[in-house]
Every structure is written in structure tokens, then in C-alpha cells.
CSV table of C-alpha atoms and ligand atoms in Angstrom, one decimal:
chain,number,residue,atom,x,y,z
A,1,MET,CA,79.3,211.1,78.1
A,2,LYS,CA,82.2,213.0,80.1
A,3,THR,CA,85.5,212.7,78.6
A,4,GLU,CA,88.0,214.4,79.7
A,5,PHE,CA,90.6,216.1,77.3
A,6,LEU,CA,94.2,218.2,78.1
A,7,GLY,CA,92.8,219.4,81.3
A,8,LYS,CA,89.3,220.1,80.6
A,9,THR,CA,86.4,217.4,81.7
A,10,LEU,CA,84.2,218.0,78.7
A,11,SER,CA,80.2,217.2,78.6
A,12,GLY,CA,80.4,215.1,75.0
A,13,PRO,CA,83.1,212.9,73.6
A,14,PHE,CA,82.7,214.4,69.8
A,15,THR,CA,84.6,217.1,67.9
A,16,VAL,CA,83.8,219.4,65.1
A,17,PRO,CA,86.8,219.6,62.9
A,18,SER,CA,88.2,222.8,61.4
A,19,GLY,CA,86.7,225.1,58.9
A,20,ILE,CA,83.8,223.3,57.9
A,21,VAL,CA,81.5,225.0,60.0
A,22,THR,CA,83.2,226.6,62.2
A,23,THR,CA,84.2,229.9,60.5
A,24,ALA,CA,82.0,232.3,62.4
A,25,VAL,CA,81.2,233.1,66.1
A,26,PRO,CA,77.9,232.7,66.3
A,27,ILE,CA,77.5,229.5,65.1
A,28,ILE,CA,80.2,228.3,67.3
A,29,GLN,CA,78.5,230.0,70.3
A,30,TYR,CA,75.2,227.9,68.6
A,31,MET,CA,77.2,224.8,69.4
A,32,PHE,CA,78.5,225.9,72.6
A,33,ASP,CA,75.0,226.8,73.7
A,34,HIS,CA,72.8,223.8,72.1
A,35,MET,CA,75.1,221.1,71.4
A,36,PRO,CA,76.5,218.9,74.8
A,37,GLN,CA,77.6,215.8,72.7
A,38,ILE,CA,80.6,218.0,71.4
A,39,GLY,CA,82.9,218.9,73.6
A,40,VAL,CA,85.9,220.3,71.2
A,41,ILE,CA,85.1,222.5,68.9
A,42,THR,CA,88.4,223.5,66.0
A,43,THR,CA,87.9,227.0,64.8
A,44,LYS,CA,88.5,227.7,61.5
A,45,SER,CA,92.1,228.6,60.7
A,46,VAL,CA,93.5,231.8,61.1
A,47,GLY,CA,96.2,233.0,60.2
A,48,PRO,CA,98.7,236.5,60.7
A,49,VAL,CA,97.1,238.6,58.0
A,50,PRO,CA,93.4,238.6,56.0
A,51,ARG,CA,92.9,236.5,53.4
A,52,GLU,CA,90.5,235.9,50.9
A,53,GLY,CA,90.8,232.7,49.9
A,54,ASN,CA,89.7,231.2,46.5
A,55,ARG,CA,86.9,232.4,44.1
A,56,GLU,CA,83.8,229.7,44.4
A,57,PRO,CA,83.1,226.8,44.0
A,58,VAL,CA,85.4,226.1,46.6
A,59,TYR,CA,83.9,222.9,47.9
A,60,SER,CA,82.3,219.9,46.0
A,61,GLN,CA,80.5,217.1,46.7
A,62,TYR,CA,81.9,214.7,44.0
A,63,SER,CA,79.5,211.4,45.2
A,64,PRO,CA,77.3,211.2,47.9
A,65,GLY,CA,79.3,211.8,51.2
A,66,ASN,CA,82.6,212.6,49.3
A,67,PHE,CA,83.9,216.0,49.0
A,68,VAL,CA,86.9,218.3,47.4
A,69,ASN,CA,87.1,222.0,48.8
A,70,ALA,CA,90.0,224.3,48.5
A,71,VAL,CA,88.7,227.4,49.9
A,72,GLY,CA,92.4,228.8,50.3
A,73,LEU,CA,92.6,228.9,54.2
A,74,THR,CA,90.1,232.4,53.9
A,75,ASN,CA,90.0,234.4,57.0
A,76,PRO,CA,89.7,238.2,58.9
A,77,GLY,CA,93.6,237.7,59.8
A,78,ALA,CA,94.7,236.9,63.9
A,79,LEU,CA,94.1,240.4,65.2
A,80,VAL,CA,90.4,240.3,63.6
A,81,ALA,CA,90.1,236.9,64.8
A,82,ALA,CA,91.0,237.3,68.1
A,83,GLU,CA,88.7,240.5,68.9
A,84,ALA,CA,85.7,238.4,67.3
A,85,MET,CA,86.6,235.3,69.5
A,86,ALA,CA,87.0,236.8,72.6
A,87,LYS,CA,83.1,237.3,72.8
A,88,LEU,CA,82.8,233.7,72.9
A,89,ARG,CA,80.9,232.8,76.2
A,90,ILE,CA,82.9,229.0,76.8
A,91,PRO,CA,80.9,226.9,79.0
A,92,GLU,CA,83.2,225.0,81.7
A,93,ASP,CA,82.8,221.5,80.1
A,94,ARG,CA,83.9,222.5,76.2
A,95,PHE,CA,86.9,223.1,74.5
A,96,LEU,CA,87.5,226.2,72.2
A,97,LEU,CA,90.6,224.8,70.1
A,98,VAL,CA,92.0,227.4,68.2
A,99,SER,CA,93.4,226.7,64.3
A,100,ILE,CA,96.1,228.6,63.2
A,101,PHE,CA,98.6,228.5,60.2
A,102,GLY,CA,101.6,230.8,59.1
A,103,GLY,CA,104.0,230.5,56.0
A,104,SER,CA,106.6,230.3,58.3
A,105,LEU,CA,107.8,229.5,62.0
A,106,GLU,CA,107.9,233.0,62.6
A,107,GLU,CA,104.1,233.5,61.5
A,108,PHE,CA,103.0,230.8,63.7
A,109,VAL,CA,104.4,232.2,66.8
A,110,GLU,CA,103.1,235.9,66.0
A,111,VAL,CA,99.2,234.0,65.7
A,112,ALA,CA,99.8,231.5,68.7
A,113,LYS,CA,100.5,234.8,70.6
A,114,ILE,CA,97.6,237.0,69.3
A,115,MET,CA,95.0,234.1,69.9
A,116,ALA,CA,96.4,232.5,72.4
A,117,PRO,CA,94.0,234.7,75.3
A,118,VAL,CA,91.3,233.6,74.0
A,119,ALA,CA,91.6,230.0,73.2
A,120,ASP,CA,91.7,226.6,75.5
A,121,GLY,CA,94.1,225.8,72.7
A,122,LEU,CA,95.7,226.3,69.5
A,123,GLU,CA,95.5,223.5,66.6
A,124,LEU,CA,99.0,224.3,64.4
A,125,ASN,CA,97.7,223.5,60.8
A,126,LEU,CA,100.6,221.8,59.0
A,127,SER,CA,98.6,220.3,57.0
A,128,CYS,CA,96.3,222.2,53.9
A,129,PRO,CA,96.5,220.1,50.9
A,130,HIS,CA,95.8,223.2,48.7
A,131,ALA,CA,97.2,226.5,49.6
A,132,LYS,CA,100.6,226.9,48.0
A,133,GLY,CA,103.5,227.7,50.5
A,134,TYR,CA,101.5,227.0,54.0
A,135,GLY,CA,100.5,224.1,55.8
A,136,MET,CA,100.8,220.6,54.0
A,137,ALA,CA,104.4,221.4,52.6
A,138,MET,CA,105.5,222.0,56.0
A,139,GLY,CA,103.9,219.5,57.6
A,140,GLN,CA,105.3,216.9,55.2
A,141,ASP,CA,109.0,217.1,56.9
A,142,PRO,CA,109.6,216.3,60.2
A,143,GLU,CA,111.7,218.8,61.3
A,144,MET,CA,109.9,221.6,60.5
A,145,VAL,CA,107.1,219.9,62.8
A,146,ARG,CA,109.4,219.9,65.4
A,147,ALA,CA,110.3,223.2,65.4
A,148,ILE,CA,107.0,224.7,64.9
A,149,THR,CA,105.8,222.8,67.5
A,150,ALA,CA,108.6,223.8,70.2
A,151,ALA,CA,108.5,227.3,68.8
A,152,VAL,CA,104.9,228.1,69.6
A,153,LYS,CA,104.6,225.8,73.1
A,154,ALA,CA,107.6,228.1,74.0
A,155,VAL,CA,105.6,231.5,73.9
A,156,VAL,CA,101.7,230.1,75.2
A,157,ASP,CA,100.8,228.0,78.1
A,158,ILE,CA,97.9,226.0,76.8
A,159,PRO,CA,98.3,223.0,74.9
A,160,VAL,CA,99.4,222.6,71.8
A,161,VAL,CA,98.0,220.0,69.4
A,162,PRO,CA,99.7,220.4,65.4
A,163,LYS,CA,97.3,219.0,63.2
A,164,LEU,CA,99.0,216.2,60.6
A,165,THR,CA,98.3,215.3,57.1
A,166,PRO,CA,97.7,212.4,55.6
A,167,ASN,CA,100.0,213.0,52.3
A,168,THR,CA,103.4,211.2,53.9
A,169,PRO,CA,105.0,207.7,53.3
A,170,ASN,CA,105.3,207.6,57.1
A,171,ILE,CA,102.8,209.8,59.3
A,172,GLY,CA,104.1,207.9,62.8
A,173,GLU,CA,107.6,210.0,61.9
A,174,ILE,CA,105.5,213.3,62.2
A,175,ALA,CA,103.5,212.4,65.2
A,176,LEU,CA,106.6,211.3,67.1
A,177,ALA,CA,108.4,214.8,65.9
A,178,ALA,CA,105.6,216.4,67.3
A,179,ALA,CA,105.9,214.4,70.2
A,180,ALA,CA,109.6,215.9,70.8
A,181,GLY,CA,108.1,219.1,69.8
A,182,GLY,CA,106.3,218.9,73.0
A,183,ALA,CA,103.0,218.2,71.4
A,184,ASP,CA,100.0,217.9,73.6
A,185,GLY,CA,97.9,215.7,71.6
A,186,ILE,CA,97.9,215.5,67.7
A,187,CYS,CA,94.9,216.1,65.0
A,188,ALA,CA,94.4,213.6,62.2
A,189,ILE,CA,93.6,213.8,59.5
A,190,ASN,CA,93.4,217.3,57.2
A,191,THR,CA,92.5,216.1,53.2
A,192,VAL,CA,93.6,213.8,51.5
A,193,GLY,CA,95.6,214.5,48.1
A,194,PRO,CA,94.8,216.8,46.4
A,195,GLY,CA,92.2,215.5,43.6
A,196,TYR,CA,90.7,216.6,40.5
A,197,THR,CA,87.0,217.0,39.9
A,198,ALA,CA,86.0,217.6,36.3
A,199,SER,CA,82.7,218.4,34.6
A,200,HIS,CA,81.6,218.5,31.1
A,201,GLY,CA,85.4,218.9,30.5
A,202,HIS,CA,85.6,221.4,33.4
A,203,PRO,CA,87.2,221.5,36.7
A,204,VAL,CA,84.7,222.3,39.0
A,205,LEU,CA,86.6,224.1,41.9
A,206,SER,CA,87.9,227.5,40.6
A,207,ASN,CA,91.4,225.8,42.2
A,208,GLY,CA,91.1,223.3,39.9
A,209,ALA,CA,91.9,220.8,42.6
A,210,GLY,CA,91.0,220.1,45.9
A,211,GLY,CA,91.6,218.8,49.4
A,212,MET,CA,89.3,215.3,49.7
A,213,SER,CA,87.4,214.8,52.5
A,214,GLY,CA,84.3,212.6,53.4
A,215,LYS,CA,83.5,209.0,53.7
A,216,GLY,CA,86.0,207.8,51.1
A,217,VAL,CA,89.3,209.6,53.2
A,218,LEU,CA,88.2,206.9,56.2
A,219,PRO,CA,90.0,204.4,56.0
A,220,ILE,CA,92.8,206.3,55.3
A,221,ALA,CA,92.3,208.1,58.7
A,222,LEU,CA,91.5,205.2,60.8
A,223,LYS,CA,95.4,203.9,59.1
A,224,CYS,CA,97.0,207.4,60.1
A,225,VAL,CA,95.8,206.9,63.6
A,226,ARG,CA,96.4,203.5,64.1
A,227,GLU,CA,99.8,204.7,63.0
A,228,ILE,CA,99.9,207.2,65.4
A,229,ARG,CA,99.1,205.6,68.2
A,230,GLU,CA,101.7,203.0,67.5
A,231,VAL,CA,104.4,205.6,67.9
A,232,THR,CA,103.1,207.8,70.5
A,233,ASP,CA,99.9,207.7,73.7
A,234,LEU,CA,99.3,211.3,72.9
A,235,PRO,CA,95.4,212.0,73.2
A,236,ILE,CA,94.2,212.0,69.7
A,237,LEU,CA,91.8,214.1,67.7
A,238,VAL,CA,89.9,212.7,64.8
A,239,ALA,CA,88.9,214.1,61.7
A,240,GLY,CA,88.4,212.0,58.3
A,241,ALA,CA,84.9,211.3,57.8
A,242,SER,CA,82.5,211.0,60.4
A,243,ALA,CA,81.5,207.7,62.3
A,244,VAL,CA,84.1,206.0,63.5
A,245,PRO,CA,83.5,203.8,66.6
A,246,PRO,CA,85.6,205.4,69.6
A,247,THR,CA,87.8,202.0,70.9
A,248,PRO,CA,90.8,202.2,72.5
A,249,GLU,CA,92.3,201.1,69.9
A,250,ASN,CA,92.0,203.3,67.3
A,251,LEU,CA,91.5,206.4,68.6
A,252,SER,CA,90.9,208.5,71.9
A,253,MET,CA,88.3,210.8,70.9
A,254,PRO,CA,85.6,209.6,67.7
A,255,ALA,CA,85.4,211.4,65.2
A,256,HIS,CA,82.8,214.3,64.0
A,257,PRO,CA,79.7,213.6,63.4
A,258,LEU,CA,79.0,216.8,61.3
A,259,SER,CA,80.8,217.0,58.6
A,260,ALA,CA,80.5,214.5,56.0
B,1,FMN,C1,85.2,222.7,53.9
B,1,FMN,C2,85.9,222.7,54.4
B,1,FMN,C3,87.4,223.5,55.2
B,1,FMN,C4,88.3,223.3,55.6
B,1,FMN,N1,88.8,224.1,56.3
B,1,FMN,C5,90.0,223.7,57.1
B,1,FMN,C6,90.9,224.3,58.2
B,1,FMN,O1,90.2,226.0,57.3
B,1,FMN,N2,91.8,224.1,58.3
B,1,FMN,C7,92.3,222.7,58.9
B,1,FMN,O2,93.0,222.4,59.2
B,1,FMN,N3,91.4,222.1,57.7
B,1,FMN,C8,90.1,222.2,57.3
B,1,FMN,N4,89.5,221.7,56.3
B,1,FMN,C9,89.5,220.2,56.8
B,1,FMN,C10,88.6,219.0,58.1
B,1,FMN,O3,89.2,220.4,59.3
B,1,FMN,C11,89.2,217.8,58.1
B,1,FMN,O4,90.1,217.6,59.0
B,1,FMN,C12,89.1,217.0,56.6
B,1,FMN,O5,87.6,217.7,55.8
B,1,FMN,C13,88.8,215.6,57.4
B,1,FMN,O6,87.2,215.3,57.4
B,1,FMN,P1,86.4,214.7,57.2
B,1,FMN,O7,86.6,213.7,56.4
B,1,FMN,O8,85.5,214.6,58.1
B,1,FMN,O9,85.6,216.1,56.9
B,1,FMN,C14,88.3,222.3,56.1
B,1,FMN,C15,87.2,221.1,55.1
B,1,FMN,C16,86.9,221.3,54.6
B,1,FMN,C17,85.3,221.0,53.7
């Protein structure tokens, strides 16, 4: 099933979102080579400097198909990540969306410049709910979303896709801000929460709380996608518990089949 997406004709309509299985270049290459259903692969988020992230446990299934995670934006830093991703052989009919994050507008711009040469597009992680000072704090502020999107757009000539948090009273307002900043598409949603899980009186995650994903967040993802679609015609890349049927009114790309 051919799908048009941001200037490419893709071999399939599915997408793998950032972070879950796209943590290493050989895994991404394997998907490119063997899984034509997956048109868009989004990398684990890359920041300006290496980050170890949180100590394990960082990921837990608290009920069937439902997860909390607090990985903590583990990544090797933009320079090392770009060198590794430069070795990828991206088929003509696949799209490599490189997810980036920063603690400030300037850091987003710095990482964007380093990663753009190895990417088909950049996803802006404005929505991580469990790494203090990153992601969600910025993604809840429409003016910050507009400004970061515009600043990244000004330094790259590939599509830019802000990824929005569901943890906001009005995601439509945030989507409009992204569009005003020149976004080429929107990704929705990042994890919900954070939430807390415990076992025998102890927190399961080393971080205590973590972002929620999987089946339970599907209704929130669908609500967000509907609210975004009400305010913009931009393509929407969907994460938030797989198995979302691709109907015209709820999305332009169905959710990925692999994470939940
Ligand atoms: C283990 C794990 C790591 C993740 N890492 C990232 C990340 O680095 N950047 C990002 O934008 N989202 C990250 N996410 C969020 C996912 O991309 C996705 O938005 C979220 O899991 C909701 O989709 P799902 O319910 O279909 O899994 C991560 C999620 C999980 C479970």
C-alpha cells in the first residue's frame, strides 16, 4: 500500500515511533531491509551531548499491553549519532525521521544542524514527560513550540515534525502554534502522565514515575488526533497504542504495530 508522506512515496503506511525499538542503527537497517509495511522509522531521540539516562528498571508492563517507562533520554549525543546514522542505507521508499531534543531553543538548533544531513526529516521531541527540563515542559507552552519549530526550520531544508504531548488542556492550541512555526507535520502523541507503579510497596521504575503508553492510552491518542485535525490539515504521524484504523477523519498515518 503506497503512501505519500512529506515528499516521498512510501512502501507502507505504518510507522515505528521514537525510542522503543529504534535505539540502534542495525535494528533500523533491518527494518528498512525486511519490513516494507513500515514507511516511516523514527529514531530514538538524540540530544546535544551523551546521556546515560536512568538506571534500570526503566520500562515496565503493569498490565497486559500497558506500559510505564522512564528511560531518561539515553543517547550517545548528536555527533556520535550522526556518524552512526550516516551508514544507514535508506531505501527510496522509506522515510528516516530523526527525533531530536534539547534543553533550550539553542540546543534544538545545534542538534538539528548536526542531524539534518543524515535525515529525511526531523521530529522535535517537545513532549517527554519524565526527563526534568526537557520535552514536555517546553511542549506545553504554545509560544515555545512555535519558536523552537521556527528556529529549527530556519536552519534545515528538510521537513520538521513537532511531537506533541497529550498532557495539555488544549492540544489544538499547541498544534496551531507548531503550524505557525512552519511545521510540515505533527506527531501525536508522546507518553501520558507520568504515572506511578509499585510492587510490594516499592516503585517499579528507578525513577519512581514514568510516562504511560500502550493500549490504555489509545482513547487519549484518538482524542488528541481529532483535536489536532480540527485545527490543521498537516499530516499527522500517530503513536499511542497501535491498531488505530486509518480513517480520513482521525489520521493520515495509522499508528505503528510494534510497540504495544
Ligand atoms: C521505552 C520507550 C522509550 C521511548 N523513547 C522515546 C524517545 O526517545 N523520544 C520520543 O519522542 N518518544 C519516546 N517514547 C514515546 C513513544 O515514541 C510513543 O510516543 C509512546 O510510547 C506512545 O505510543 P505507544 O502507546 O503506541 O507506544 C518512548 C516510549 C517508550 C515506551
